[in-house]
XYZ file of C-alpha atoms in Angstrom:
623
model
C -11.029 -60.928 -13.085
C -9.628 -59.293 -9.931
C -7.972 -56.606 -12.076
C -11.310 -55.847 -13.761
C -13.020 -55.527 -10.392
C -10.331 -53.167 -9.107
C -10.496 -51.072 -12.294
C -14.287 -50.886 -12.036
C -14.082 -49.856 -8.373
C -11.522 -47.119 -9.114
C -13.615 -45.819 -12.019
C -16.703 -45.757 -9.796
C -14.768 -43.900 -7.087
C -13.569 -41.306 -9.629
C -17.134 -40.832 -10.849
C -18.259 -40.347 -7.251
C -15.494 -37.731 -6.730
C -16.581 -35.850 -9.853
C -20.234 -35.813 -8.809
C -19.351 -34.803 -5.229
C -17.157 -31.974 -6.534
C -19.989 -30.636 -8.697
C -22.313 -30.621 -5.683
C -19.813 -28.973 -3.326
C -18.736 -26.386 -5.877
C -22.274 -25.025 -6.195
C -22.357 -24.585 -2.438
C -18.962 -22.827 -2.520
C -20.133 -20.384 -5.210
C -23.051 -19.327 -3.010
C -21.161 -19.427 0.295
C -18.194 -17.308 -0.816
C -20.484 -14.300 -1.286
C -21.074 -14.106 2.476
C -18.714 -16.532 4.294
C -15.189 -16.764 2.880
C -13.796 -18.943 5.667
C -16.417 -21.668 5.273
C -16.286 -21.565 1.469
C -12.493 -21.983 1.527
C -12.769 -24.867 3.960
C -15.228 -26.703 1.703
C -13.217 -26.029 -1.450
C -9.860 -27.222 -0.119
C -11.338 -30.637 0.734
C -10.441 -31.438 -2.890
C -6.859 -30.120 -2.648
C -5.366 -33.627 -2.700
C -7.933 -35.103 -5.100
C -7.409 -32.872 -8.143
C -5.904 -35.684 -10.198
C -9.232 -37.526 -9.954
C -11.140 -34.567 -11.437
C -11.602 -33.407 -15.024
C -9.581 -30.542 -16.560
C -12.636 -28.284 -16.412
C -13.165 -29.087 -12.738
C -9.498 -28.383 -11.986
C -9.817 -24.991 -13.670
C -12.961 -24.188 -11.698
C -11.174 -25.169 -8.484
C -8.249 -22.806 -9.130
C -10.529 -19.964 -10.265
C -12.665 -20.150 -7.123
C -9.599 -20.515 -4.905
C -8.052 -17.449 -6.538
C -11.260 -15.424 -6.077
C -11.380 -16.331 -2.381
C -7.703 -15.451 -1.895
C -8.236 -12.066 -3.548
C -11.312 -11.430 -1.386
C -9.067 -12.178 1.619
C -6.399 -9.787 0.229
C -3.870 -12.611 -0.215
C -2.593 -11.234 -3.513
C 0.739 -13.061 -3.750
C -0.990 -16.393 -3.165
C -3.717 -15.459 -5.672
C -1.121 -14.718 -8.340
C 0.422 -18.187 -7.931
C -3.007 -19.858 -7.925
C -3.962 -18.076 -11.160
C -0.694 -19.279 -12.720
C -1.499 -22.864 -11.753
C -4.885 -22.569 -13.415
C -3.452 -20.940 -16.556
C -0.911 -23.742 -16.910
C -3.786 -26.237 -16.950
C -5.639 -24.250 -19.654
C -2.896 -25.298 -22.085
C -4.539 -28.731 -22.080
C -7.849 -27.351 -23.390
C -8.757 -28.201 -26.966
C -10.353 -24.772 -27.569
C -10.439 -21.336 -25.864
C -12.605 -20.992 -22.781
C -13.904 -17.998 -20.835
C -12.204 -19.350 -17.731
C -8.889 -18.345 -19.362
C -10.115 -14.767 -19.474
C -11.287 -14.932 -15.853
C -7.942 -16.341 -14.636
C -6.021 -13.640 -16.524
C -8.193 -10.946 -14.948
C -7.622 -12.425 -11.490
C -3.883 -12.575 -12.065
C -3.923 -8.982 -13.326
C -5.821 -7.818 -10.237
C -3.241 -9.502 -7.998
C -0.450 -7.614 -9.822
C -2.452 -4.367 -9.605
C -2.968 -4.760 -5.854
C 0.751 -5.445 -5.396
C 1.590 -2.222 -7.253
C 2.774 -3.597 -10.624
C 0.446 -1.704 -12.977
C 2.403 -2.518 -16.141
C 2.127 -6.272 -15.643
C -1.497 -5.929 -14.534
C -2.342 -4.105 -17.780
C -0.694 -6.847 -19.845
C -2.717 -9.574 -18.114
C -5.931 -7.564 -18.515
C -5.295 -7.050 -22.241
C -4.735 -10.765 -22.766
C -7.942 -11.576 -20.885
C -9.911 -9.030 -22.911
C -8.669 -10.514 -26.179
C -9.931 -13.956 -25.114
C -13.299 -12.491 -24.065
C -13.679 -10.641 -27.359
C -12.853 -13.777 -29.355
C -15.632 -15.609 -27.494
C -18.099 -12.659 -27.712
C -18.836 -12.649 -23.976
C -20.424 -9.315 -23.027
C -19.889 -9.898 -19.301
C -16.183 -10.665 -19.657
C -15.646 -7.888 -22.224
C -17.182 -5.433 -19.743
C -14.954 -6.857 -16.986
C -11.847 -6.391 -19.159
C -12.767 -2.793 -19.985
C -13.349 -2.095 -16.286
C -9.917 -3.496 -15.459
C -8.134 -1.459 -18.129
C -10.164 1.636 -17.225
C -8.996 1.255 -13.634
C -5.354 1.089 -14.772
C -5.859 4.264 -16.844
C -7.341 5.963 -13.770
C -4.391 4.888 -11.603
C -2.045 6.296 -14.241
C -3.930 9.627 -14.168
C -5.124 9.171 -17.770
C -8.641 10.215 -16.851
C -9.911 10.752 -20.382
C -9.056 7.197 -21.363
C -10.476 5.913 -18.070
C -13.799 7.667 -18.759
C -14.041 6.193 -22.245
C -13.228 2.634 -21.139
C -15.428 2.664 -18.045
C -18.431 4.195 -19.796
C -18.094 1.559 -22.545
C -18.012 -1.112 -19.843
C -21.051 0.413 -18.118
C -23.059 0.387 -21.361
C -22.098 -3.211 -22.181
C -22.803 -4.386 -18.607
C -26.242 -2.755 -18.780
C -27.153 -5.056 -21.666
C -26.542 -8.167 -19.546
C -28.479 -9.796 -16.711
C -25.343 -10.058 -14.550
C -25.854 -8.049 -11.340
C -22.209 -8.477 -10.306
C -20.773 -6.830 -13.434
C -23.359 -4.034 -13.190
C -22.356 -3.458 -9.580
C -18.668 -3.390 -10.471
C -19.182 -0.964 -13.376
C -21.159 1.419 -11.150
C -18.599 1.145 -8.365
C -15.551 2.101 -10.463
C -17.438 4.927 -12.191
C -18.367 6.225 -8.746
C -14.684 6.315 -7.804
C -13.728 8.089 -11.033
C -16.475 10.716 -10.788
C -15.571 11.269 -7.147
C -12.012 12.008 -8.269
C -13.428 14.489 -10.782
C -15.385 16.180 -7.973
C -18.760 15.361 -9.569
C -20.313 14.461 -6.248
C -23.966 13.869 -7.169
C -23.100 11.570 -10.043
C -20.502 9.773 -7.935
C -22.949 9.134 -5.096
C -25.588 7.906 -7.562
C -23.141 5.344 -8.976
C -22.169 4.176 -5.474
C -25.810 3.724 -4.477
C -26.541 1.790 -7.675
C -23.518 -0.448 -7.121
C -24.750 -1.195 -3.584
C -28.177 -2.218 -4.914
C -26.708 -4.404 -7.698
C -24.340 -6.193 -5.300
C -27.177 -6.766 -2.841
C -29.294 -8.195 -5.685
C -26.409 -10.498 -6.566
C -26.195 -11.654 -2.938
C -22.631 -10.294 -2.700
C -22.684 -8.840 0.807
C -18.934 -8.197 1.017
C -18.979 -6.227 -2.225
C -22.102 -4.397 -1.058
C -20.181 -3.377 2.072
C -17.397 -2.004 -0.127
C -19.988 0.173 -1.847
C -21.253 1.269 1.552
C -17.690 2.227 2.449
C -17.468 4.316 -0.721
C -20.675 6.082 0.293
C -19.187 6.851 3.726
C -16.005 8.170 2.129
C -18.057 10.349 -0.221
C -19.917 11.829 2.762
C -16.544 12.584 4.353
C -15.164 14.234 1.203
C -18.343 16.375 1.092
C -17.650 17.358 4.736
C -20.799 15.583 5.923
C -18.738 14.044 8.709
C -21.621 13.087 11.008
C -23.197 11.028 8.209
C -19.822 9.508 7.355
C -19.248 8.493 10.986
C -22.691 6.834 11.143
C -22.043 4.784 7.985
C -18.526 3.805 9.133
C -19.922 2.637 12.482
C -22.639 0.689 10.652
C -19.878 -1.083 8.718
C -18.076 -1.959 11.960
C -21.317 -3.300 13.470
C -21.983 -5.453 10.383
C -18.388 -6.734 10.058
C -17.668 -10.392 10.664
C -14.794 -12.858 10.543
C -14.659 -12.602 6.749
C -14.359 -8.816 6.645
C -10.861 -8.290 5.287
C -8.064 -6.450 7.055
C -7.909 -4.055 4.091
C -11.562 -3.157 4.618
C -11.281 -2.732 8.372
C -8.139 -0.615 7.982
C -10.010 1.654 5.577
C -13.049 1.895 7.895
C -11.051 2.825 11.017
C -8.823 5.160 9.013
C -11.938 6.849 7.597
C -13.403 7.215 11.101
C -10.178 8.787 12.360
C -10.209 11.317 9.539
C -13.889 12.157 10.072
C -13.343 12.802 13.800
C -10.362 15.076 13.150
C -12.131 17.073 10.417
C -15.639 17.519 11.888
C -16.681 20.943 13.218
C -16.021 19.904 16.797
C -12.695 18.283 16.052
C -11.848 15.383 18.353
C -8.172 14.508 17.793
C -8.063 12.157 20.795
C -10.886 10.001 19.393
C -9.301 10.241 15.943
C -6.010 8.912 17.306
C -7.714 5.982 19.041
C -9.415 4.957 15.796
C -6.105 5.348 13.968
C -4.524 2.899 16.431
C -7.327 0.438 15.629
C -6.542 0.908 11.938
C -2.893 0.122 12.693
C -3.907 -3.257 14.166
C -5.106 -4.303 10.689
C -2.210 -2.693 8.798
C 0.271 -5.502 9.490
C -2.010 -8.044 7.779
C -2.556 -6.241 4.495
C -0.440 -6.496 1.352
C -1.812 -3.294 -0.158
C 1.177 -1.079 -0.778
C -0.661 2.251 -0.330
C -2.273 1.426 3.030
C 1.013 1.936 4.887
C 1.491 5.281 3.155
C -2.048 6.408 4.051
C -1.557 5.430 7.687
C 1.551 7.552 8.156
C -0.031 10.526 6.349
C -3.065 10.350 8.668
C -0.823 9.847 11.691
C 1.242 12.917 10.814
C -1.840 15.163 10.620
C -3.442 13.800 13.787
C -0.239 14.003 15.843
C 0.203 17.584 14.678
C -3.358 18.354 15.856
C -2.495 16.773 19.222
C 0.593 19.042 19.318
C 2.839 15.976 19.542
C 5.143 17.729 17.121
C 8.286 15.578 17.357
C 6.241 12.430 16.672
C 4.470 14.197 13.802
C 7.844 15.061 12.251
C 8.799 11.381 12.506
C 5.649 10.340 10.617
C 6.268 13.028 7.969
C 9.814 11.754 7.495
C 8.488 8.199 7.042
C 6.015 9.352 4.346
C 8.735 11.250 2.484
C 11.019 8.181 2.589
C 8.266 5.943 1.212
C 7.508 8.380 -1.618
C 11.207 8.898 -2.374
C 11.373 5.223 -3.366
C 8.832 5.875 -6.145
C 10.629 7.625 -9.027
C 7.473 7.489 -11.178
C 5.044 8.978 -8.656
C 1.400 9.378 -9.608
C -0.170 12.826 -9.412
C -1.832 11.821 -6.121
C 1.549 10.795 -4.692
C 3.074 14.101 -5.794
C 0.274 15.978 -4.060
C 0.817 13.864 -0.902
C 4.496 14.792 -1.052
C 3.710 18.516 -1.292
C 1.196 18.290 1.544
C 3.788 16.634 3.791
C 6.331 19.369 3.039
C 3.659 21.999 3.867
C 2.775 20.193 7.120
C 6.481 19.942 7.935
C 6.831 23.732 7.579
C 3.754 24.304 9.737
C 5.049 22.008 12.499
C 8.387 23.828 12.524
C 6.505 27.114 12.810
C 4.412 25.809 15.720
C 7.652 24.798 17.431
C 8.963 28.346 16.832
C 11.754 26.936 14.683
C 11.337 29.829 12.290
C 14.478 29.294 10.239
C 13.576 25.653 9.463
C 9.988 26.711 8.750
C 11.121 29.364 6.295
C 13.583 27.029 4.538
C 10.959 24.270 4.284
C 8.370 26.689 2.919
C 10.862 27.880 0.306
C 11.431 24.248 -0.664
C 7.648 23.831 -1.030
C 7.463 26.786 -3.445
C 10.249 25.323 -5.553
C 8.778 21.786 -5.570
C 5.290 23.055 -6.401
C 6.643 24.727 -9.527
C 8.541 21.551 -10.500
C 5.503 19.319 -10.024
C 3.130 21.436 -12.091
C 5.412 22.743 -14.840
C 5.306 19.408 -16.677
C 1.731 18.499 -15.786
C -0.066 16.882 -18.706
C -3.505 18.420 -19.141
C -4.846 15.174 -20.618
C -5.799 13.993 -17.131
C -7.385 17.248 -15.921
C -10.979 18.238 -16.494
C -12.421 21.740 -16.515
C -14.406 21.058 -13.367
C -11.276 19.921 -11.540
C -9.361 23.041 -12.596
C -12.192 25.318 -11.545
C -12.669 23.727 -8.138
C -8.950 23.583 -7.375
C -8.526 27.236 -8.330
C -11.453 28.202 -6.072
C -10.001 26.175 -3.213
C -6.595 27.789 -3.692
C -8.241 31.216 -3.700
C -9.980 30.490 -0.387
C -6.735 29.269 1.154
C -4.980 32.355 -0.145
C -7.477 34.644 1.617
C -7.081 32.682 4.834
C -3.324 32.985 4.688
C -3.471 36.722 3.998
C -5.695 37.045 7.088
C -3.159 35.001 9.010
C -0.438 37.317 7.732
C -2.331 40.323 9.104
C -2.454 38.651 12.524
C 1.269 38.005 12.394
C 1.930 41.627 11.523
C -0.332 42.832 14.365
C 1.527 40.600 16.780
C 4.797 41.891 15.402
C 3.880 45.497 16.290
C 3.132 44.535 19.904
C 6.384 42.711 20.509
C 9.104 44.413 22.458
C 12.293 43.782 20.495
C 14.718 43.186 23.297
C 17.778 42.164 21.316
C 19.030 41.377 17.831
C 18.313 37.665 18.105
C 14.631 38.336 18.847
C 14.432 40.728 15.906
C 16.045 38.128 13.673
C 13.476 35.444 14.502
C 10.526 37.790 14.304
C 11.582 38.957 10.851
C 11.869 35.323 9.775
C 8.378 34.597 11.193
C 7.002 37.448 9.116
C 8.763 36.015 6.093
C 7.172 32.643 6.845
C 3.762 34.294 6.830
C 4.563 35.906 3.510
C 5.839 32.580 2.212
C 2.550 30.888 3.114
C 0.696 33.534 1.122
C 3.227 33.386 -1.710
C 3.015 29.616 -2.101
C -0.740 29.888 -2.601
C -0.179 32.534 -5.261
C 2.247 30.145 -6.952
C -0.284 27.313 -6.656
C -2.955 29.424 -8.352
C -0.502 30.342 -11.096
C 0.332 26.666 -11.468
C -3.356 25.867 -11.802
C -3.559 28.320 -14.692
C -0.573 26.653 -16.335
C -2.439 23.361 -16.166
C -4.612 24.730 -18.967
C -1.615 24.681 -21.285
C -0.951 21.055 -22.167
C 2.657 19.921 -21.935
C 3.806 18.085 -25.039
C 7.108 16.713 -23.758
C 7.752 13.617 -21.654
C 9.694 14.907 -18.645
C 12.035 11.909 -18.410
C 13.007 11.212 -22.021
C 12.488 14.582 -23.710
C 10.419 13.054 -26.534
C 6.694 13.566 -27.175
C 4.479 12.479 -24.305
C 1.467 10.243 -24.789
C -0.997 13.071 -25.263
C 1.088 14.819 -27.919
C 1.948 11.490 -29.555
C -1.709 10.476 -29.874
C -2.850 13.898 -31.100
C -0.219 14.083 -33.858
C -0.741 10.449 -34.828
C -4.506 11.030 -35.044
C -3.923 13.889 -37.485
C -1.600 11.702 -39.573
C -4.123 8.837 -39.458
C -6.995 11.026 -40.689
C -4.829 12.480 -43.468
C -3.754 9.012 -44.583
C -7.380 7.846 -44.696
C -8.461 10.918 -46.641
C -5.627 10.708 -49.195
C -5.530 6.888 -49.321
C -1.840 6.914 -48.339
C -0.083 4.114 -46.429
C 0.628 4.629 -42.730
C 2.351 2.326 -40.253
C 2.552 2.083 -36.470
C 5.486 0.638 -34.512
C 5.116 -0.311 -30.844
C 8.466 -0.673 -29.043
C 8.875 -2.257 -25.601
C 12.100 -2.704 -23.604
C 12.734 -6.390 -22.885
C 13.004 -7.434 -19.222
C 12.735 -3.802 -18.114
C 11.226 -4.768 -14.759
C 14.345 -6.842 -14.038
C 16.507 -3.789 -14.734
C 14.478 -1.684 -12.292
C 14.325 -4.409 -9.634
C 17.985 -5.448 -9.763
C 19.744 -2.189 -10.644
C 17.309 0.452 -9.437
C 14.950 2.927 -11.074
C 17.743 5.418 -11.719
C 19.419 2.926 -14.060
C 16.051 2.145 -15.637
C 15.527 5.856 -16.283
C 18.945 6.103 -17.962
C 18.058 3.184 -20.234
C 14.783 4.850 -21.280
C 16.522 8.190 -21.957
C 19.216 6.578 -24.119
C 16.703 4.409 -25.967
C 14.650 7.510 -26.764
C 17.785 9.289 -27.994
C 18.860 6.368 -30.217
C 15.385 5.970 -31.719
C 14.902 9.714 -32.252
C 18.141 9.911 -34.209
C 16.717 7.478 -36.773
C 13.446 9.349 -37.377
C 12.548 11.318 -40.490
C 11.151 14.809 -40.109
C 7.647 13.552 -40.878
C 7.804 10.638 -38.396
C 6.060 10.914 -35.033
C 7.930 9.340 -32.113
C 7.116 9.439 -28.404
C 6.745 7.642 -25.109
C 3.476 5.693 -25.019
C 3.788 4.829 -21.342
C 6.191 3.111 -18.937
C 8.864 1.357 -20.974
C 6.777 1.415 -24.156
C 7.356 3.793 -27.096
C 5.356 4.330 -30.291
C 6.252 5.522 -33.780
C 3.724 6.704 -36.360
C 5.181 6.524 -39.885
C 3.147 8.490 -42.467
C 3.413 7.406 -46.115
C 5.205 4.207 -45.090
C 4.171 0.746 -46.301
C 4.544 -2.511 -44.388
C 7.923 -3.529 -45.832
C 9.496 -0.128 -45.143
C 8.058 -0.109 -41.604
C 9.546 -3.556 -40.937
C 12.919 -2.322 -42.214
C 12.777 0.727 -39.947
C 11.832 -1.457 -36.990
C 14.730 -3.796 -37.718
C 17.186 -0.885 -37.927
C 15.996 0.423 -34.541
C 16.184 -3.045 -32.984
C 19.698 -3.628 -34.308
C 20.916 -0.184 -33.229
C 19.745 -0.748 -29.639
C 21.006 -4.340 -29.581
C 24.507 -3.296 -30.696
C 24.795 -0.138 -28.604
C 27.608 -0.087 -26.002
C 25.890 0.918 -22.797
C 28.021 3.092 -20.545
C 26.289 1.708 -17.482
C 27.874 -0.681 -15.027
C 26.515 -4.248 -15.041
C 24.591 -3.648 -18.298
C 26.161 -5.182 -21.385
C 23.123 -5.265 -23.596
C 19.569 -3.972 -23.756
C 17.106 -5.322 -26.308
C 13.664 -4.305 -27.485
C 10.697 -6.096 -29.022
C 8.798 -4.308 -31.785
C 5.322 -4.819 -33.228
C 4.401 -3.419 -36.662
C 0.967 -2.735 -38.150
C 0.060 -1.019 -41.406
C -3.205 0.819 -42.080
C -5.752 -1.384 -43.854
C -9.462 -0.949 -43.150
C -9.236 0.359 -39.575
C -11.773 3.047 -38.793
C -9.812 4.536 -35.907
C -6.251 4.955 -34.688
C -6.811 2.914 -31.525
C -7.627 -0.193 -33.582
C -4.409 0.196 -35.564
C -2.381 0.647 -32.370
C -4.028 -2.459 -30.946
C -2.898 -4.454 -34.003
C 0.654 -3.234 -33.538
C 0.406 -4.121 -29.835
C -0.698 -7.646 -30.743
C 2.386 -8.020 -32.937
C 4.498 -6.720 -30.057
C 3.155 -9.489 -27.829
C 4.025 -12.021 -30.534
C 7.578 -10.684 -30.557
C 7.716 -11.077 -26.779
C 6.271 -14.568 -26.807
C 8.609 -15.758 -29.562
C 11.760 -14.921 -27.629
C 12.043 -11.092 -27.544
C 14.626 -8.919 -29.374
C 12.500 -9.309 -32.513
C 10.379 -7.313 -34.940
C 7.011 -8.901 -35.691
C 4.322 -7.839 -38.143
C 1.394 -9.426 -39.946
C 2.610 -10.215 -43.479
C -0.964 -9.978 -44.769
C -0.656 -6.203 -44.886
């Protein structure tokens, strides 16, 4: 009898916990839009009572906790929380949208920590779950996530396609949050493409949608984008007003990332306005630095030192400016696969370095640095893939280069006028003055080279700079032609997706130089096994693709197995590497209406190969 009473009491207590959780969780959902600290405090009341809750309630707990951690920029913690939730989803009897949401959150944590490859994988998995459950909101969210990755990888055409698809799908829902997010990321993309009116319209729409959703923190992010857009349009007074409005409206839940960006933006606006105020700019930069130590965002540190270098140079604190430039160059040197934006940052720092040397009258160093800039500019742009460049971007960059060229020629004329007035007292003076004239010529020459490089951007490069095989653009174009021909002639066609197993471990433990050697050798081994009609290239990162015209499923599997075996058995002439393996996914053309769908099928088989132990070739035997 006593046992029955105890059991009944425990059951009643559990029921009370479940009902209390449901009540509190509704409050947390509302509260986290405006007050992260209080929402976290209420949520973690249940931290030690999870065993008394249902599986669904546990999943909701971890999802909300992860969302709060991400809003607080605690990305490492968010990644672990998402993993905890995903482990629990294995107990579900059927798929649930919360799986998709947790995968997206985990992917965003990876993205914020700089691991784009892993982020893309998590996003793809989440999108597959959303598509299987026909959720428009989560499908739009997945497309936004993948579109953002494409943007970060400078694949702007793919980013436009994905984000516009997401925008159209989001517009068919009643979800203000997803509409706000779609408008926000499109605003960023169109800003990058220099389409200012459209960009500002998207930012303003995102602000209104987030406000309608009651998401004040997200609305403030949109407001920050509007301020940044004003700054990029050189409307610095308006930018300063919006930045100061953001500071006035900030509270204890405003993240360090956000405050760093606001103060950094203010510093830049003060240095660039007509009546430049470098002293005020430096004070705001110091305020930005206060928030820098609390952020995990890997690019915030880089941005700080770039801004510091420019502002210190304006303050004529040249030795300190050179120190900041050196720090930026060191940070970028650790990124062997730099994005286009990083490459441009690198070139700008070299140019600033030359200018600082010139201001210090260190003419020889200035000349040598400027010569280095000319050489590096050619190297950066000679392999530029036109797939990520739009006509408007080319036109505007060429115009900007032309304006800078005229300015530098004017500057050259001043140098030459000064040169005629100088009394050449000895050979050493003549030597330095000649070098200063050469520096002036070099400044003009580098702009000429930049304009020439802009013209070369119109000619698409077909070769991947690292491996020497077809790059993604060339690979997709040739494969599209083969796909259309196969459809027209009713011929078989197969796609192989190849991914290096544990490649991140190779990079992390042995360094990117070793990783690059592995990719080069893998490309060489695979290329040697291709027929003349086969299309082989680097799809991205450590992933390669082969398009096999007139090849049925069985033959494609055989080819995949030969490639896998060849790489598995190859004797690597690299210290500490005994073996490298690959996983391969195979898909054969059936009723697909487009190449992307066929590639997606091959990608799905690749994931199966990964999940079943790697070093395998997987394909759907229904082909």
